[in-house]
Short mmCIF file of C-alpha atoms in Angstrom, two decimals:
data_model
loop_
_atom_site.label_atom_id
_atom_site.label_comp_id
_atom_site.label_asym_id
_atom_site.label_seq_id
_atom_site.Cartn_x
_atom_site.Cartn_y
_atom_site.Cartn_z
CA MET A 1 17.58 166.53 67.39
CA GLU A 2 21.06 167.81 68.23
CA LEU A 3 22.84 171.14 68.50
CA LEU A 4 26.30 171.45 67.00
CA PHE A 5 28.27 174.59 67.85
CA LEU A 6 30.46 175.72 64.94
CA GLY A 7 31.53 179.02 66.48
CA THR A 8 31.17 180.26 70.05
CA GLY A 9 33.26 183.44 70.12
CA ALA A 10 32.36 187.12 70.00
CA GLY A 11 33.38 189.86 67.62
CA VAL A 12 36.44 188.44 65.86
CA PRO A 13 37.76 184.93 65.16
CA ALA A 14 40.26 183.62 67.70
CA LYS A 15 42.37 180.47 68.01
CA LEU A 16 40.16 179.14 70.77
CA ARG A 17 36.77 180.13 69.35
CA ASN A 18 35.49 180.98 65.89
CA VAL A 19 32.68 183.50 65.51
CA SER A 20 28.97 182.71 65.78
CA ALA A 21 27.29 179.73 64.15
CA VAL A 22 25.26 176.85 65.55
CA ALA A 23 23.58 174.03 63.65
CA LEU A 24 20.35 172.38 64.74
CA LYS A 25 20.56 168.88 63.33
CA LEU A 26 17.11 167.50 62.49
CA LEU A 27 18.31 164.46 60.59
CA GLN A 28 15.89 161.98 62.12
CA GLU A 29 13.00 164.43 62.21
CA ARG A 30 13.23 165.79 58.65
CA GLY A 31 16.58 164.75 57.15
CA ALA A 32 17.80 168.33 57.33
CA VAL A 33 19.96 170.84 59.18
CA TRP A 34 18.98 174.36 60.23
CA LEU A 35 21.82 176.83 60.69
CA PHE A 36 21.64 179.78 63.09
CA ASP A 37 24.06 182.55 62.15
CA CYS A 38 27.02 182.09 59.84
CA GLY A 39 30.08 183.98 60.96
CA GLU A 40 33.33 184.14 59.02
CA ALA A 41 34.87 180.70 58.27
CA THR A 42 31.76 178.75 59.24
CA GLN A 43 32.27 176.53 56.19
CA HIS A 44 35.84 175.85 57.37
CA GLN A 45 34.44 174.76 60.74
CA ILE A 46 31.98 172.45 58.97
CA LEU A 47 34.92 170.65 57.34
CA HIS A 48 35.88 169.36 60.81
CA THR A 49 32.45 167.77 61.32
CA ARG A 50 30.16 165.26 59.64
CA LEU A 51 27.70 167.97 58.72
CA LYS A 52 26.90 168.10 54.99
CA PRO A 53 26.16 171.58 53.55
CA ARG A 54 23.65 170.05 51.12
CA ARG A 55 21.57 169.07 54.17
CA ILE A 56 21.16 172.72 55.19
CA GLU A 57 17.64 173.76 54.22
CA LYS A 58 17.14 176.83 56.43
CA ILE A 59 19.48 179.52 57.74
CA PHE A 60 18.31 181.88 60.48
CA ILE A 61 20.37 185.05 60.94
CA THR A 62 19.93 186.80 64.27
CA HIS A 63 21.40 190.16 63.21
CA LEU A 64 23.66 191.74 60.62
CA HIS A 65 26.87 192.30 62.56
CA GLY A 66 29.81 190.83 60.68
CA ASP A 67 30.65 188.11 63.19
CA HIS A 68 27.24 186.62 62.46
CA ILE A 69 27.01 186.93 58.64
CA TYR A 70 30.44 187.22 56.97
CA GLY A 71 30.57 183.47 56.30
CA LEU A 72 27.17 183.36 54.61
CA PRO A 73 28.05 184.19 50.95
CA GLY A 74 30.90 181.70 50.96
CA LEU A 75 28.78 178.92 52.42
CA LEU A 76 25.96 179.54 49.93
CA GLY A 77 28.41 179.45 47.03
CA SER A 78 30.27 176.36 48.21
CA ARG A 79 27.00 174.51 48.75
CA SER A 80 26.27 175.02 45.06
CA PHE A 81 29.77 173.99 43.94
CA GLN A 82 29.46 170.83 46.04
CA GLY A 83 26.32 169.73 44.23
CA GLY A 84 23.58 171.03 46.49
CA LYS A 85 20.35 171.11 44.47
CA GLU A 86 17.63 171.50 47.09
CA GLY A 87 16.43 175.02 47.84
CA VAL A 88 17.52 177.05 50.87
CA THR A 89 15.53 179.67 52.76
CA VAL A 90 17.45 182.35 54.65
CA TYR A 91 15.65 184.35 57.35
CA GLY A 92 16.92 187.54 58.93
CA PRO A 93 16.51 191.28 59.53
CA LYS A 94 15.95 193.94 56.91
CA GLY A 95 19.11 194.46 54.87
CA LEU A 96 19.91 190.74 54.63
CA LYS A 97 18.61 190.45 51.07
CA GLU A 98 20.79 193.31 49.85
CA PHE A 99 23.85 191.86 51.59
CA ILE A 100 23.40 188.45 49.97
CA THR A 101 22.35 189.53 46.49
CA VAL A 102 25.04 192.20 46.10
CA THR A 103 27.79 189.89 47.37
CA LEU A 104 26.78 187.03 45.08
CA SER A 105 26.30 189.38 42.13
CA VAL A 106 29.64 191.20 42.47
CA SER A 107 31.51 187.91 42.90
CA LYS A 108 29.64 186.36 39.92
CA THR A 109 28.49 183.48 42.10
CA HIS A 110 25.69 181.54 40.41
CA LEU A 111 23.77 179.16 42.63
CA GLN A 112 22.50 175.89 41.21
CA TYR A 113 19.61 175.77 43.66
CA PRO A 114 16.67 178.06 44.54
CA LEU A 115 17.48 180.65 47.22
CA ASN A 116 14.64 182.29 49.11
CA ILE A 117 15.54 185.29 51.30
CA MET A 118 12.94 186.37 53.85
CA GLU A 119 13.44 189.62 55.74
CA ILE A 120 11.57 189.12 58.96
CA GLU A 121 9.54 190.87 61.60
CA GLU A 122 8.31 189.50 64.91
CA GLY A 123 5.91 186.57 64.77
CA ILE A 124 5.60 183.06 63.35
CA LEU A 125 8.11 182.61 60.54
CA PHE A 126 7.52 178.98 59.67
CA GLU A 127 5.06 176.24 60.48
CA ASP A 128 4.44 172.76 59.14
CA LYS A 129 3.06 169.56 60.64
CA ASP A 130 6.15 169.07 62.82
CA PHE A 131 7.60 172.47 63.80
CA ILE A 132 6.82 176.10 64.53
CA VAL A 133 9.51 178.80 64.45
CA GLU A 134 8.80 182.11 66.17
CA ALA A 135 10.96 185.23 66.25
CA LYS A 136 11.06 188.18 68.64
CA LYS A 137 13.20 191.31 68.59
CA LEU A 138 15.79 191.48 71.36
CA ASP A 139 17.64 194.46 72.90
CA HIS A 140 20.81 195.11 70.90
CA GLY A 141 22.46 198.04 69.14
CA ILE A 142 20.87 197.01 65.83
CA ASP A 143 17.85 194.82 65.11
CA SER A 144 18.63 191.45 66.66
CA TYR A 145 16.23 188.52 66.85
CA GLY A 146 15.84 185.46 68.98
CA TYR A 147 14.26 182.27 67.64
CA ARG A 148 12.03 179.73 69.38
CA ILE A 149 11.89 176.37 67.61
CA GLN A 150 8.98 174.35 68.92
CA GLU A 151 8.39 170.76 67.95
CA LYS A 152 4.73 169.82 67.79
CA GLU A 153 3.29 167.04 69.90
CA ARG A 154 4.59 163.64 68.82
CA PRO A 155 2.47 160.45 68.62
CA GLY A 156 2.91 158.08 71.52
CA PRO A 157 4.92 154.86 71.25
CA LEU A 158 3.44 151.84 69.53
CA LEU A 159 2.14 149.36 72.13
CA VAL A 160 3.96 146.36 70.73
CA GLU A 161 3.08 143.97 73.56
CA LYS A 162 -0.61 144.75 73.17
CA LEU A 163 -0.37 143.94 69.46
CA LYS A 164 1.42 140.68 70.19
CA GLU A 165 -1.35 139.75 72.63
CA GLN A 166 -3.74 140.15 69.71
CA GLY A 167 -1.57 137.79 67.68
CA MET A 168 -0.03 140.46 65.46
CA MET A 169 3.71 140.01 65.36
CA PRO A 170 6.23 142.64 64.14
CA GLY A 171 6.05 143.27 60.42
CA PRO A 172 5.38 145.86 57.72
CA TYR A 173 2.04 146.87 59.27
CA TYR A 174 3.75 148.24 62.37
CA ARG A 175 4.93 151.38 60.61
CA GLU A 176 1.42 152.29 59.47
CA LEU A 177 -0.01 151.58 62.89
CA LYS A 178 2.68 153.76 64.46
CA GLU A 179 1.37 156.59 62.25
CA GLY A 180 -2.13 156.02 63.61
CA LYS A 181 -3.44 154.54 60.38
CA LYS A 182 -5.88 151.69 59.90
CA VAL A 183 -4.61 148.48 58.36
CA VAL A 184 -6.58 145.64 56.81
CA LEU A 185 -5.23 142.17 57.56
CA GLU A 186 -5.33 139.22 55.20
CA ASN A 187 -8.35 137.80 57.02
CA GLY A 188 -10.24 141.03 56.38
CA SER A 189 -10.15 142.34 59.93
CA VAL A 190 -9.32 146.00 60.49
CA ILE A 191 -6.93 147.28 63.14
CA ASN A 192 -6.90 150.97 64.02
CA GLY A 193 -3.43 152.22 64.93
CA VAL A 194 -4.89 154.86 67.23
CA ASP A 195 -6.01 152.07 69.57
CA TYR A 196 -2.44 150.83 69.90
CA LEU A 197 -0.56 154.02 70.68
CA GLY A 198 0.58 155.15 74.09
CA ASP A 199 0.23 158.66 75.45
CA SER A 200 1.44 161.36 73.08
CA GLN A 201 4.85 162.93 73.75
CA LYS A 202 5.25 166.64 74.28
CA GLY A 203 7.36 168.28 71.60
CA ARG A 204 10.75 169.75 72.41
CA VAL A 205 11.58 173.47 72.49
CA VAL A 206 14.94 174.97 71.55
CA THR A 207 15.51 178.71 71.98
CA ILE A 208 18.45 180.38 70.25
CA LEU A 209 18.97 184.05 71.00
CA GLY A 210 21.05 186.61 69.16
CA ASP A 211 23.15 189.27 70.87
CA THR A 212 21.13 191.01 73.55
CA ARG A 213 20.87 192.72 76.87
CA PRO A 214 18.45 191.00 79.29
CA CYS A 215 14.93 191.72 78.04
CA THR A 216 11.32 190.55 78.18
CA ALA A 217 11.45 189.06 74.68
CA ALA A 218 14.25 186.73 75.75
CA LEU A 219 12.13 185.49 78.66
CA GLN A 220 9.14 184.90 76.41
CA LEU A 221 11.10 183.00 73.79
CA ALA A 222 12.81 180.84 76.42
CA GLU A 223 9.68 179.91 78.40
CA ASP A 224 9.88 176.21 79.39
CA ALA A 225 12.58 175.58 76.78
CA ASP A 226 14.36 172.24 76.84
CA VAL A 227 17.51 174.05 75.71
CA LEU A 228 18.29 177.77 75.84
CA VAL A 229 21.26 179.11 73.88
CA HIS A 230 22.10 182.52 75.33
CA GLU A 231 25.04 184.84 74.77
CA ALA A 232 27.40 185.55 77.67
CA THR A 233 29.93 187.92 76.22
CA PHE A 234 31.19 189.17 79.57
CA ALA A 235 31.99 187.67 82.96
CA ASP A 236 30.21 188.89 86.05
CA GLY A 237 31.53 192.20 87.31
CA ASN A 238 31.36 193.73 83.82
CA GLU A 239 27.69 194.69 83.89
CA GLU A 240 28.31 198.31 82.91
CA MET A 241 30.41 197.31 79.92
CA ALA A 242 27.85 194.69 78.91
CA TRP A 243 25.07 197.29 79.06
CA GLU A 244 27.11 199.79 77.04
CA TYR A 245 27.79 197.26 74.29
CA TYR A 246 24.28 195.72 74.35
CA HIS A 247 25.42 192.33 75.64
CA SER A 248 24.89 190.08 78.68
CA THR A 249 26.98 188.72 81.51
CA ILE A 250 26.92 185.12 82.66
CA SER A 251 24.69 185.77 85.67
CA GLN A 252 22.28 187.78 83.51
CA ALA A 253 21.96 184.83 81.13
CA VAL A 254 21.45 182.51 84.10
CA ASP A 255 18.72 184.82 85.40
CA ILE A 256 16.87 184.52 82.08
CA ALA A 257 17.16 180.72 82.22
CA LYS A 258 15.83 180.55 85.77
CA LYS A 259 12.93 182.93 85.24
CA SER A 260 11.89 181.22 81.99
CA ASN A 261 12.14 177.72 83.50
CA ALA A 262 14.61 176.54 80.86
CA LYS A 263 15.97 173.05 81.52
CA LEU A 264 19.46 173.41 80.02
CA LEU A 265 21.42 176.63 79.49
CA LEU A 266 24.18 176.72 76.86
CA LEU A 267 26.28 179.88 77.02
CA THR A 268 27.98 181.15 73.86
CA HIS A 269 29.37 184.33 72.22
CA ILE A 270 32.25 184.38 74.71
CA SER A 271 34.68 187.29 74.47
CA SER A 272 38.14 186.45 73.09
CA ARG A 273 39.66 188.08 76.20
CA TYR A 274 38.93 184.85 78.10
CA THR A 275 41.44 182.00 77.87
CA GLU A 276 40.61 178.31 77.98
CA GLU A 277 41.44 178.29 81.68
CA ASP A 278 39.21 181.34 82.17
CA GLY A 279 36.42 179.46 80.45
CA ARG A 280 36.62 176.57 82.92
CA GLN A 281 36.51 179.01 85.81
CA LEU A 282 33.56 180.87 84.29
CA GLU A 283 31.66 177.61 83.83
CA ALA A 284 32.32 176.62 87.45
CA GLU A 285 30.97 179.98 88.59
CA ALA A 286 27.94 179.64 86.31
CA LYS A 287 27.16 176.16 87.67
CA GLN A 288 27.03 177.58 91.18
CA LEU A 289 24.14 179.73 89.97
CA PHE A 290 22.46 177.20 87.66
CA ASP A 291 23.58 173.59 87.82
CA ASN A 292 22.42 172.53 84.35
CA CYS A 293 24.60 175.05 82.54
CA VAL A 294 27.48 174.64 80.06
CA ILE A 295 29.75 177.17 78.41
CA ALA A 296 29.75 175.96 74.82
CA SER A 297 33.00 175.36 72.96
CA ASP A 298 33.50 175.01 69.22
CA PHE A 299 32.32 171.58 68.01
CA LEU A 300 30.35 170.83 71.15
CA GLU A 301 27.38 168.60 70.32
CA VAL A 302 24.35 168.45 72.60
CA LYS A 303 21.46 166.06 72.15
CA VAL A 304 18.00 167.47 72.83
CA PRO A 305 16.28 164.44 74.38
CA LEU A 306 12.62 163.60 74.26
CA GLN A 307 11.00 164.33 77.58
CA THR A 308 10.41 160.63 78.14
CA GLU A 309 14.15 159.86 77.85
#
């Protein structure tokens, strides 16, 4: 599980930062990528990475401001032209379906894969045997959502040494035992994988918030998160401007991280007024408030480790 930032700027594209998009790479977990927001030129940013658009199976849009959605029609169309056949589900606020369908219709873009558009409300959006995705409405000028991606509890490690003590050396049975299944050996004896697994591993939590002022929903979504992605459009000292434009300052984002007990804070949606040198200074100031904090830059990749690592 890794996060790949494709755009970390706010409002308009800039030389230093493109507009909002972040990919959650779940290649080992499900062979797929989930994309959160898709600002203008997101597909251009993808060209500079190893990410394959055909791997994108879900797209979560936080809100319908242009710097978060203007790249979506192009990406959907290019994915089809590049041979993507597997279906895609796009989640987002009311109005998203009209935006996508009208744009594709007017441009005569015909997708070669099924597209499912789900206009959301607060609650559980998706759940399978491995993950739960929950959304809550944040405090912004238009409907803006935050997403909590929670991995379910993972089976414990296979106790290889214990198996070897029983005379069972590594082989094809190990995979089934790792899954907690029973296997029948050639001599007829039965081994239950459950008896050879260590303690289960707590699943990871990644919280990705859309544009927002500090609010209760942000705290709830970020509770005990392994990684919190929070906007920090303005530097400290600009609280009034942040409030007026429904955004957050760095220290306000840090406050959410501390109160929610998040382990790592990744700050994004940085105003284009800040230079690269400004960014280094802002990160230094942020670290004084919360040591495990990084101001994300375009193409930053962050691994979300298992809690045992």
